Amino acid sequence: KTAEGGKRMSQQPDMYRCQTTSCGYIYNSDRGDKKGKIPKGTRFADLPEDWKCPVCGASKKSFEPMM
């Protein structure tokens, strides 16, 4: 789907949870990552390979998709 202006609208946000003990940070594509300078709308799969959890510093491999 596209919104007015041709921007892509997702049915639900692309959300992944950090699985590191006592972290639980949720990456939400609708919000991006302000600390990591990741703009809103950036899918988890499109994050740079060197992106780290803004809370605990874990790598992308530490994240699991939320259903």
Coordinates of C-alpha atoms in Angstrom, one line a residue:
K1 CA 0.0 0.0 0.0
T2 CA 1.0 3.6 -0.5
A3 CA -0.1 6.7 1.3
E4 CA -0.7 10.1 -0.2
G5 CA 2.6 11.3 -1.7
G6 CA 3.6 7.7 -2.7
K7 CA 5.2 6.7 0.6
R8 CA 5.0 3.0 1.4
M9 CA 2.7 2.2 4.3
S10 CA 3.3 -1.1 6.1
Q11 CA 0.4 -3.1 7.5
Q12 CA 2.2 -3.4 10.8
P13 CA 5.6 -2.3 11.9
D14 CA 8.7 -4.4 11.4
M15 CA 9.6 -5.2 15.0
Y16 CA 12.5 -7.2 16.5
R17 CA 13.3 -7.8 20.1
C18 CA 16.8 -7.9 21.6
Q19 CA 17.2 -11.4 23.2
T20 CA 20.2 -10.4 25.4
T21 CA 19.7 -11.1 29.1
S22 CA 17.9 -8.2 30.8
C23 CA 17.7 -6.0 27.7
G24 CA 14.5 -6.5 25.7
Y25 CA 14.9 -3.4 23.5
I26 CA 12.4 -3.5 20.6
Y27 CA 13.5 -2.2 17.3
N28 CA 10.4 -0.7 15.6
S29 CA 10.8 0.3 11.9
D30 CA 8.1 2.9 12.4
R31 CA 10.4 4.7 14.9
G32 CA 13.9 3.9 13.6
D33 CA 16.8 4.4 16.0
K34 CA 17.4 8.0 16.8
K35 CA 20.6 7.2 18.8
G36 CA 22.0 5.2 15.9
K37 CA 20.8 7.8 13.3
I38 CA 18.6 5.3 11.6
P39 CA 15.6 7.1 10.0
K40 CA 12.0 6.1 10.6
G41 CA 10.8 3.5 8.1
T42 CA 14.0 1.6 8.0
R43 CA 13.3 -2.2 8.0
F44 CA 15.4 -4.3 10.3
A45 CA 16.8 -6.2 7.3
D46 CA 18.0 -2.9 5.9
L47 CA 20.0 -1.9 9.0
P48 CA 23.7 -1.8 8.5
E49 CA 25.5 -5.1 9.5
D50 CA 27.5 -3.2 12.1
W51 CA 24.3 -1.7 13.8
K52 CA 24.2 -2.3 17.5
C53 CA 21.4 -2.3 20.1
P54 CA 21.2 1.2 21.4
V55 CA 20.6 -0.1 25.0
C56 CA 23.1 -3.0 25.4
G57 CA 25.3 -2.9 22.4
A58 CA 24.3 -6.3 21.1
S59 CA 24.7 -7.1 17.4
K60 CA 21.8 -7.7 14.9
K61 CA 22.2 -11.5 15.5
S62 CA 20.9 -11.0 19.0
F63 CA 17.5 -9.9 17.7
E64 CA 14.5 -12.1 17.0
P65 CA 11.4 -11.1 15.0
M66 CA 8.2 -10.4 17.0
M67 CA 5.0 -11.9 15.6

